[in-house]
Amino acid sequence: QQPVQSPQAVILREGEDAVINCSSSKALYSVHWYRQKHGEAPVFLMILLKGGEQKGHEKISASFNEKKQQSSLYLTASQLSYSGTYFCGTEYKTNAGKSTFGDGTTLTVKP
Amino acid sequence: NAGVTQTPKFRILKIGQSMTLQCTQDMNHNYMYWYRQDPGMGLKLIYYSVGAGITDKGEVPNGYNVSRSTTEDFPLRLELAAPSQTSVYFCASRAEGSSGYTFGSGTRLTVV
C-alpha cells in the first residue's frame, strides 16, 4: 500500500523552513527518505525505524511517529541545493525488505 | 567502488521488440530491486530479490522478467515491448538491516 505524502509541492525562499509528511494506513516497520534532482537518481538521506526516533543529516532531520504511522522530514534554513523532489519509502512489518514509495514532494528553493 | 551500475543509459525500442536492462552492484548487497518511474510520478516496484536464486514480484510485474544467478547481477528482461513501458528504470540495492537504497543512474527507455 502506497504511503501518502503531503504537500505535493512547496516553494520556499532561501533560509525558510519546510516540513514534508509521509503517512501510512498500515503498521510501519521503517521509513526512509530520498532526494531526487531532475534527471538524476534518488539519493538516500536517512532511515528511521519504529520507536519514534529522530535523525539528522546536516540541516535536514526526520521523525517517526509510530502511533500515527507517520514520518515527517524537516528542512531548516533551506538552501538552494535543497531543491528537488523528496520521496519517502515505507516498509511494513508483514513485508520487511520490500519498500513502497510515495509520489513525492517537489521542493523549490528560490533566492 | 562503482556502487550500482546500469546499462544502457538510453534505449529506443520498437513495439514488440525485447531487451534486457543490465544491473550490477559491487557492494555485496543481498537485496536488489527494479523500479520504474513515469514522468512526475513516484517509484513503482517491478521485481525484487533478497538473494541469489530468489526473486519475487512487486507492484507492476506484468511484461517483465528477472533472474538473480549471482549476488552482483540482477538483469531485467522486457518481452514484447509496449508503449506503456516507456519510462525511466532504476535498479537499486541495499544491505540487510537498517540501511537505505543505493540507486543506479537509471535507464531511459522509449517504446515507439
XYZ file of N, CA and C in Angstrom:
669
model
N 0.848 -1.197 0.000
C 0.000 0.000 0.000
C 0.885 1.249 0.000
N 0.629 2.142 -0.942
C 1.488 3.294 -1.144
C 1.303 4.321 -0.034
N 2.403 4.859 0.527
C 2.258 5.927 1.519
C 1.809 7.210 0.831
N 1.211 8.096 1.616
C 0.710 9.367 1.091
C 1.617 10.482 1.579
N 2.141 11.262 0.652
C 2.999 12.382 1.004
C 2.225 13.686 0.882
N 2.533 14.605 1.787
C 1.953 15.948 1.710
C 2.963 16.961 2.216
N 2.971 18.188 1.664
C 2.195 18.573 0.490
C 2.795 17.994 -0.792
N 2.127 18.233 -1.913
C 2.662 17.762 -3.202
C 3.805 18.644 -3.663
N 3.714 19.933 -3.333
C 4.748 20.866 -3.766
C 4.892 21.992 -2.744
N 6.128 22.476 -2.615
C 6.431 23.576 -1.700
C 7.393 24.526 -2.403
N 7.114 25.832 -2.264
C 8.043 26.838 -2.771
C 8.519 27.675 -1.589
N 9.824 27.780 -1.431
C 10.415 28.495 -0.298
C 11.403 29.538 -0.786
N 11.685 30.491 0.078
C 12.829 31.372 -0.115
C 13.980 30.800 0.688
N 15.180 31.084 0.252
C 16.371 30.637 0.995
C 16.247 31.032 2.459
N 16.588 30.109 3.360
C 16.535 30.404 4.791
C 15.241 30.006 5.463
N 14.199 29.745 4.680
C 12.920 29.334 5.273
C 12.915 27.843 5.583
N 11.948 27.441 6.399
C 11.833 26.052 6.820
C 10.674 25.363 6.110
N 10.747 24.027 6.033
C 9.657 23.264 5.441
C 9.515 21.929 6.167
N 8.299 21.393 6.128
C 8.017 20.076 6.680
C 7.292 19.253 5.626
N 7.758 18.046 5.402
C 7.118 17.128 4.458
C 6.665 15.908 5.242
N 5.420 15.521 5.028
C 4.852 14.403 5.762
C 4.666 13.170 4.896
N 4.739 12.021 5.549
C 4.580 10.732 4.874
C 3.707 9.871 5.773
N 2.516 9.512 5.299
C 1.562 8.789 6.137
C 1.215 7.436 5.537
N 0.989 6.483 6.421
C 0.640 5.135 6.003
C -0.624 4.679 6.720
N -1.393 3.836 6.058
C -2.594 3.270 6.690
C -2.289 1.917 7.331
N -1.064 1.430 7.119
C -0.656 0.144 7.692
C 0.478 0.346 8.684
N 0.648 -0.620 9.586
C 1.706 -0.533 10.597
C 3.076 -0.547 9.929
N 3.860 0.477 10.233
C 5.159 0.649 9.599
C 6.271 -0.062 10.349
N 7.224 -0.576 9.591
C 8.443 -1.146 10.156
C 9.574 -0.114 10.067
N 9.653 0.565 8.940
C 10.660 1.608 8.779
C 10.223 2.592 7.718
N 10.826 3.781 7.779
C 10.603 4.807 6.761
C 11.971 5.314 6.333
N 12.176 5.463 5.041
C 13.417 6.065 4.572
C 13.112 7.191 3.592
N 14.013 8.159 3.579
C 13.820 9.378 2.804
C 14.910 9.554 1.757
N 14.504 10.085 0.596
C 15.410 10.301 -0.531
C 15.138 11.663 -1.155
N 16.182 12.220 -1.766
C 16.028 13.426 -2.569
C 16.457 13.102 -3.993
N 15.665 13.547 -4.943
C 15.963 13.327 -6.357
C 16.000 14.659 -7.090
N 17.132 14.937 -7.707
C 17.255 16.111 -8.571
C 16.771 15.717 -9.965
N 16.344 16.712 -10.723
C 15.782 16.456 -12.050
C 16.773 15.702 -12.933
N 16.325 14.573 -13.496
C 17.163 13.798 -14.402
C 18.205 12.931 -13.723
N 18.147 12.854 -12.388
C 19.132 12.057 -11.657
C 18.445 10.954 -10.855
N 19.246 10.105 -10.271
C 18.706 9.029 -9.430
C 18.400 9.556 -8.032
N 17.478 8.933 -7.323
C 17.244 9.309 -5.925
C 18.488 9.043 -5.082
N 18.712 9.923 -4.099
C 19.851 9.781 -3.195
C 19.333 9.610 -1.780
N 19.836 8.610 -1.096
C 19.402 8.279 0.256
C 19.769 9.393 1.228
N 18.806 9.798 2.078
C 19.054 10.795 3.115
C 19.169 10.138 4.492
N 18.141 9.404 4.889
C 18.157 8.762 6.200
C 17.066 7.717 6.296
N 17.221 6.835 7.282
C 16.224 5.811 7.543
C 15.839 5.870 9.007
N 14.565 5.647 9.295
C 14.071 5.644 10.667
C 13.326 4.328 10.916
N 13.628 3.752 12.041
C 12.935 2.528 12.436
C 11.857 2.868 13.447
N 10.936 1.980 13.660
C 9.859 2.213 14.615
C 10.483 2.510 15.977
N 9.815 3.372 16.730
C 10.333 3.744 18.038
C 10.351 5.236 18.235
N 9.907 5.999 17.219
C 9.789 7.439 17.377
C 11.111 8.168 17.361
N 12.172 7.537 16.852
C 13.459 8.209 16.898
C 13.503 9.336 15.881
N 14.397 10.233 16.117
C 14.614 11.338 15.200
C 16.063 11.276 14.742
N 16.248 11.551 13.456
C 17.610 11.513 12.924
C 17.899 12.814 12.218
N 19.167 13.103 12.024
C 19.537 14.343 11.358
C 20.580 14.117 10.304
N 20.551 14.995 9.316
C 21.523 14.953 8.217
C 21.737 16.394 7.797
N 22.839 17.017 8.235
C 23.071 18.447 8.047
C 21.899 19.194 8.678
N 21.197 20.030 7.919
C 20.062 20.758 8.483
C 18.756 20.065 8.118
N 18.821 18.808 7.790
C 17.641 18.038 7.459
C 17.499 16.939 8.501
N 16.349 16.863 9.117
C 16.104 15.836 10.129
C 14.743 15.222 9.889
N 14.472 14.124 10.564
C 13.192 13.452 10.387
C 12.781 12.777 11.674
N 11.475 12.573 11.810
C 10.926 11.877 12.963
C 9.990 10.784 12.485
N 9.692 9.847 13.386
C 8.838 8.717 13.053
C 7.859 8.541 14.213
N 6.602 8.803 13.965
C 5.566 8.656 14.979
C 4.840 7.339 14.730
N 5.172 6.345 15.552
C 4.624 5.005 15.312
C 3.116 4.967 15.531
N 2.633 5.744 16.534
C 1.186 5.755 16.817
C 0.389 6.272 15.634
N 0.885 7.329 15.004
C 0.180 7.939 13.873
C 0.561 7.276 12.561
N 1.509 6.351 12.562
C 2.015 5.729 11.335
C 2.456 6.824 10.357
N 3.253 7.731 10.842
C 3.630 8.881 10.029
C 5.088 9.254 10.297
N 5.733 9.707 9.242
C 7.065 10.269 9.375
C 7.051 11.676 8.806
N 7.853 12.552 9.393
C 7.962 13.928 8.903
C 9.424 14.249 8.651
N 9.662 14.941 7.542
C 11.008 15.392 7.178
C 11.063 16.891 7.386
N 12.043 17.348 8.156
C 12.176 18.769 8.486
C 13.397 19.336 7.773
N 13.167 20.396 7.006
C 14.262 21.090 6.339
C 14.338 22.492 6.934
N 15.429 22.791 7.613
C 15.560 24.077 8.268
C 16.583 24.946 7.545
N 16.309 26.240 7.562
C 17.200 27.225 6.924
C 17.576 26.753 5.525
N 16.568 26.537 4.695
C 16.764 25.892 3.393
C 17.782 26.628 2.520
N 18.489 25.819 1.738
C 19.484 26.335 0.799
C 19.016 26.012 -0.619
N 19.588 26.710 -1.598
C 19.218 26.456 -2.993
C 19.420 24.986 -3.356
N 20.454 24.384 -2.770
C 20.776 22.990 -3.097
C 19.730 22.000 -2.586
N 18.818 22.471 -1.737
C 17.775 21.565 -1.234
C 16.662 21.331 -2.259
N 16.649 22.092 -3.306
C 15.602 21.931 -4.322
C 15.649 20.534 -4.916
N 14.480 19.975 -5.165
C 14.386 18.636 -5.731
C 13.075 18.001 -5.302
N 12.936 16.730 -5.609
C 11.741 16.000 -5.203
C 12.124 15.031 -4.097
N 11.364 15.070 -3.014
C 11.630 14.233 -1.852
C 10.632 13.075 -1.821
N 11.177 11.884 -1.671
C 10.345 10.681 -1.608
C 10.523 9.990 -0.267
N 9.429 9.473 0.259
C 9.554 8.572 1.394
C 9.300 7.149 0.899
N 10.010 6.218 1.460
C 9.822 4.802 1.179
C 9.449 4.117 2.476
N 8.462 3.266 2.414
C 7.995 2.619 3.642
C 8.094 1.102 3.542
N 8.463 0.523 4.657
C 8.458 -0.933 4.789
C 7.447 -1.296 5.849
N 6.725 -2.390 5.605
C 5.712 -2.822 6.554
C 6.173 -4.064 7.287
N 5.599 -4.258 8.467
C 6.003 -5.379 9.304
C 5.805 -6.705 8.591
N 4.793 -6.789 7.750
C 4.479 -8.044 7.066
C 5.356 -8.267 5.831
N 6.138 -7.246 5.460
C 6.868 -7.353 4.204
C 8.204 -6.632 4.247
N 8.915 -6.789 5.350
C 10.193 -6.096 5.513
C 11.141 -6.475 4.380
N 11.865 -5.508 3.851
C 12.787 -5.738 2.751
C 12.242 -5.292 1.424
N 10.947 -4.981 1.387
C 10.293 -4.569 0.148
C 9.621 -3.231 0.389
N 10.125 -2.183 -0.239
C 9.633 -0.838 0.058
C 8.660 -0.316 -0.980
N 7.731 0.478 -0.505
C 6.784 1.179 -1.366
C 7.037 2.667 -1.208
N 7.056 3.385 -2.332
C 7.382 4.806 -2.308
C 6.150 5.669 -2.517
N 6.168 6.843 -1.875
C 5.147 7.841 -2.131
C 5.380 8.516 -3.476
N 4.442 9.379 -3.874
C 4.543 10.054 -5.170
C 5.471 11.256 -5.158
N 5.992 11.600 -3.989
C 6.989 12.657 -3.937
C 6.433 14.031 -3.599
N 7.308 14.869 -3.044
C 7.018 16.281 -2.764
C 8.090 17.099 -3.440
N 7.663 17.994 -4.335
C 8.632 18.822 -5.053
C 8.901 20.087 -4.262
N 10.162 20.272 -3.916
C 10.585 21.449 -3.146
C 11.387 22.369 -4.052
N 10.968 23.621 -4.127
C 11.697 24.622 -4.897
C 12.152 25.703 -3.938
N 13.455 25.933 -3.886
C 14.004 26.989 -3.043
C 14.483 28.106 -3.957
N 13.951 29.303 -3.724
C 14.307 30.457 -4.554
C 15.218 31.406 -3.774
N 16.080 32.145 -4.514
C 16.981 33.077 -3.831
C 16.202 34.192 -3.144
N 34.753 2.242 -5.258
C 33.560 1.412 -5.509
C 32.656 2.072 -6.525
N 32.179 1.275 -7.506
C 31.294 1.814 -8.516
C 29.867 1.933 -7.988
N 29.459 1.128 -7.008
C 28.092 1.170 -6.491
C 27.187 0.306 -7.345
N 26.117 0.903 -7.894
C 25.166 0.200 -8.751
C 25.320 0.739 -10.166
N 25.614 -0.150 -11.098
C 25.845 0.235 -12.485
C 24.743 -0.312 -13.374
N 24.112 0.585 -14.125
C 23.052 0.188 -15.052
C 23.478 0.475 -16.489
N 23.162 -0.448 -17.367
C 23.350 -0.228 -18.796
C 22.164 -0.788 -19.554
N 21.768 -0.163 -20.700
C 22.297 1.103 -21.211
C 21.684 2.292 -20.482
N 22.132 3.503 -20.780
C 21.550 4.699 -20.174
C 20.306 5.131 -20.939
N 20.294 4.916 -22.236
C 19.159 5.287 -23.075
C 18.913 4.157 -24.073
N 17.612 3.981 -24.434
C 17.312 2.985 -25.449
C 15.952 3.315 -26.046
N 15.882 3.169 -27.370
C 14.605 3.281 -28.063
C 14.268 1.914 -28.640
N 13.098 1.412 -28.311
C 12.646 0.109 -28.797
C 11.419 0.278 -29.665
N 11.261 -0.607 -30.604
C 10.025 -0.644 -31.374
C 9.043 -1.591 -30.681
N 7.774 -1.329 -30.861
C 6.733 -2.179 -30.286
C 6.984 -3.631 -30.685
N 6.936 -4.514 -29.676
C 7.109 -5.938 -29.939
C 8.532 -6.442 -29.780
N 9.515 -5.506 -29.750
C 10.896 -5.935 -29.548
C 11.123 -6.306 -28.085
N 12.248 -6.987 -27.844
C 12.613 -7.382 -26.487
C 13.994 -6.821 -26.167
N 14.273 -6.682 -24.882
C 15.610 -6.247 -24.476
C 15.845 -6.591 -23.019
N 17.111 -6.551 -22.640
C 17.498 -6.785 -21.248
C 18.205 -5.558 -20.708
N 17.738 -5.072 -19.574
C 18.407 -3.990 -18.860
C 19.344 -4.633 -17.840
N 20.595 -4.195 -17.904
C 21.594 -4.807 -17.024
C 21.763 -3.994 -15.741
N 22.012 -4.704 -14.635
C 22.264 -4.055 -13.349
C 23.307 -4.870 -12.596
N 24.359 -4.198 -12.147
C 25.427 -4.852 -11.391
C 25.786 -3.988 -10.196
N 25.980 -4.638 -9.044
C 26.439 -3.909 -7.852
C 27.665 -4.618 -7.272
N 28.556 -3.777 -6.718
C 29.810 -4.322 -6.202
C 29.929 -4.144 -4.689
N 28.799 -4.022 -4.004
C 28.797 -3.778 -2.564
C 28.424 -5.034 -1.770
N 28.273 -6.148 -2.457
C 27.903 -7.411 -1.824
C 26.554 -7.326 -1.100
N 25.641 -6.520 -1.657
C 24.305 -6.402 -1.079
C 23.443 -7.598 -1.477
N 22.699 -8.092 -0.499
C 21.800 -9.207 -0.800
C 20.530 -8.753 -1.492
N 20.019 -7.573 -1.122
C 18.742 -7.111 -1.649
C 18.960 -6.276 -2.908
N 18.197 -6.626 -3.948
C 18.231 -5.824 -5.175
C 16.814 -5.620 -5.694
N 16.620 -4.491 -6.396
C 15.277 -4.078 -6.791
C 15.292 -3.474 -8.186
N 14.158 -3.575 -8.853
C 13.902 -2.827 -10.077
C 12.651 -1.986 -9.875
N 12.812 -0.684 -10.133
C 11.699 0.247 -10.075
C 11.547 0.929 -11.431
N 10.339 1.362 -11.729
C 10.121 2.231 -12.870
C 9.527 3.541 -12.372
N 9.883 4.615 -13.065
C 9.392 5.930 -12.681
C 8.861 6.633 -13.916
N 7.566 6.846 -13.937
C 6.938 7.579 -15.028
C 7.056 9.067 -14.743
N 6.976 9.917 -15.763
C 7.192 11.360 -15.587
C 6.333 11.960 -14.476
N 6.970 12.661 -13.550
C 6.258 13.336 -12.473
C 5.671 12.421 -11.422
N 6.051 11.156 -11.462
C 5.463 10.189 -10.528
C 6.529 9.601 -9.616
N 6.058 8.756 -8.695
C 6.968 8.089 -7.787
C 7.531 6.813 -8.392
N 8.145 6.024 -7.553
C 8.800 4.789 -7.981
C 7.864 3.606 -7.755
N 7.691 2.813 -8.810
C 6.850 1.622 -8.701
C 7.740 0.384 -8.769
N 7.567 -0.518 -7.818
C 8.402 -1.714 -7.734
C 7.960 -2.740 -8.764
N 8.914 -3.201 -9.578
C 8.621 -4.198 -10.603
C 8.916 -5.592 -10.063
N 10.155 -5.823 -9.684
C 10.594 -7.084 -9.102
C 11.665 -6.781 -8.064
N 11.857 -7.715 -7.143
C 12.938 -7.588 -6.197
C 13.507 -8.957 -5.869
N 14.670 -8.933 -5.213
C 15.368 -10.174 -4.874
C 16.040 -10.005 -3.514
N 15.916 -11.018 -2.677
C 16.538 -10.951 -1.355
C 17.835 -11.744 -1.307
N 18.220 -12.303 -2.441
C 19.473 -13.045 -2.502
C 19.547 -13.831 -3.793
N 20.723 -14.335 -4.088
C 20.914 -15.105 -5.320
C 19.950 -16.278 -5.364
N 19.278 -16.427 -6.508
C 18.337 -17.516 -6.702
C 16.930 -17.260 -6.225
N 16.695 -16.078 -5.615
C 15.378 -15.757 -5.046
C 14.868 -14.452 -5.643
N 13.717 -14.504 -6.300
C 13.100 -13.290 -6.829
C 11.613 -13.293 -6.501
N 11.019 -12.105 -6.496
C 9.593 -12.010 -6.221
C 9.021 -10.783 -6.928
N 7.714 -10.846 -7.184
C 7.044 -9.767 -7.903
C 6.810 -8.577 -6.990
N 6.819 -7.395 -7.631
C 6.442 -6.186 -6.930
C 5.049 -5.746 -7.323
N 4.852 -4.427 -7.421
C 3.528 -3.888 -7.721
C 3.143 -4.005 -9.191
N 4.116 -3.893 -10.099
C 3.822 -3.827 -11.537
C 4.701 -4.790 -12.335
N 4.586 -6.112 -12.127
C 5.496 -7.059 -12.777
C 5.138 -7.468 -14.207
N 3.898 -7.167 -14.638
C 3.448 -7.674 -15.939
C 4.284 -7.112 -17.082
N 4.750 -8.017 -17.952
C 5.546 -7.617 -19.101
C 7.041 -7.659 -18.848
N 7.424 -8.061 -17.636
C 8.838 -8.089 -17.250
C 9.203 -9.444 -16.640
N 10.489 -9.755 -16.719
C 11.020 -10.929 -16.027
C 12.395 -10.612 -15.478
N 12.788 -11.309 -14.418
C 14.109 -11.099 -13.826
C 14.733 -12.448 -13.507
N 16.035 -12.403 -13.245
C 16.758 -13.561 -12.753
C 17.844 -13.049 -11.811
N 18.293 -13.887 -10.913
C 19.361 -13.490 -9.983
C 20.249 -14.718 -9.771
N 21.172 -14.904 -10.680
C 22.051 -16.079 -10.596
C 23.267 -15.796 -9.715
N 23.621 -14.538 -9.537
C 24.751 -14.168 -8.684
C 24.313 -13.033 -7.751
N 25.095 -12.784 -6.715
C 24.800 -11.668 -5.814
C 24.913 -10.341 -6.543
N 25.848 -10.253 -7.492
C 26.161 -8.975 -8.123
C 25.149 -8.534 -9.192
N 24.569 -9.472 -9.919
C 23.805 -9.128 -11.115
C 22.307 -9.381 -10.972
N 21.531 -8.435 -11.517
C 20.069 -8.556 -11.439
C 19.476 -7.964 -12.716
N 19.530 -8.684 -13.831
C 19.024 -8.155 -15.098
C 17.499 -8.176 -15.165
N 16.956 -7.192 -15.879
C 15.505 -7.082 -16.095
C 15.221 -7.289 -17.573
N 14.353 -8.231 -17.879
C 14.031 -8.569 -19.263
C 12.654 -8.027 -19.619
N 12.589 -7.293 -20.732
C 11.309 -6.835 -21.274
C 10.989 -7.682 -22.501
N 9.871 -8.339 -22.462
C 9.419 -9.134 -23.592
C 8.279 -8.394 -24.295
N 8.319 -8.361 -25.616
C 7.229 -7.747 -26.396
C 6.919 -6.343 -25.894
N 7.883 -5.438 -26.104
C 7.756 -4.084 -25.592
C 6.478 -3.389 -26.069
N 5.880 -2.626 -25.147
C 4.661 -1.871 -25.432
C 4.886 -0.407 -25.050
N 4.154 0.530 -25.689
C 4.332 1.959 -25.361
C 4.154 2.244 -23.876
N 3.329 1.469 -23.170
C 3.112 1.673 -21.731
C 4.373 1.400 -20.909
N 5.372 0.789 -21.520
C 6.620 0.512 -20.817
C 7.647 1.640 -20.995
N 7.260 2.677 -21.687
C 8.091 3.875 -21.775
C 8.203 4.483 -20.384
N 9.438 4.570 -19.877
C 9.640 5.009 -18.504
C 11.140 5.122 -18.237
N 11.470 5.573 -17.032
C 12.849 5.504 -16.556
C 12.928 4.354 -15.561
N 13.875 3.476 -15.774
C 14.026 2.288 -14.937
C 15.238 2.440 -14.027
N 15.011 2.237 -12.742
C 16.083 2.315 -11.761
C 16.291 0.956 -11.104
N 17.540 0.577 -11.033
C 17.932 -0.590 -10.253
C 18.484 -0.069 -8.923
N 18.249 -0.799 -7.857
C 18.743 -0.377 -6.548
C 19.189 -1.595 -5.759
N 20.041 -1.352 -4.781
C 20.451 -2.436 -3.884
C 20.530 -1.903 -2.468
N 20.473 -2.802 -1.519
C 20.663 -2.414 -0.131
C 21.221 -3.590 0.639
N 21.912 -3.260 1.733
C 22.392 -4.300 2.630
C 21.246 -4.707 3.552
N 21.394 -5.806 4.226
C 20.378 -6.196 5.205
C 20.462 -5.268 6.400
N 19.369 -5.206 7.149
C 19.359 -4.333 8.317
C 18.868 -2.952 7.957
N 19.179 -1.993 8.782
C 18.630 -0.647 8.639
C 19.515 0.225 7.761
N 19.489 -0.054 6.486
C 20.257 0.763 5.549
C 19.349 1.213 4.425
N 19.745 2.299 3.775
C 18.949 2.806 2.672
C 19.333 2.148 1.366
N 18.613 2.551 0.320
C 18.863 2.018 -1.003
C 19.969 2.823 -1.696
N 20.782 2.144 -2.477
C 21.691 2.804 -3.411
C 21.132 2.563 -4.805
N 20.841 3.660 -5.500
C 20.247 3.562 -6.835
C 21.308 3.670 -7.913
N 21.053 2.970 -9.023
C 21.828 3.191 -10.220
C 21.384 4.484 -10.883
N 22.073 4.883 -11.953
C 21.798 6.168 -12.607
C 20.575 6.123 -13.518
N 20.026 4.928 -13.740
C 18.780 4.822 -14.492
C 18.971 4.505 -15.961
N 17.927 3.908 -16.536
C 17.860 3.665 -17.978
C 16.587 4.319 -18.487
N 16.753 5.232 -19.437
C 15.582 5.903 -20.012
C 15.158 5.136 -21.250
N 14.000 4.499 -21.185
C 13.509 3.642 -22.262
C 12.294 4.273 -22.931
N 12.341 4.327 -24.260
C 11.205 4.801 -25.041
C 10.770 3.692 -25.991
N 9.483 3.373 -25.987
C 8.934 2.360 -26.888
C 8.044 3.056 -27.910
N 8.401 2.905 -29.195
C 7.655 3.612 -30.254
C 7.042 2.615 -31.255
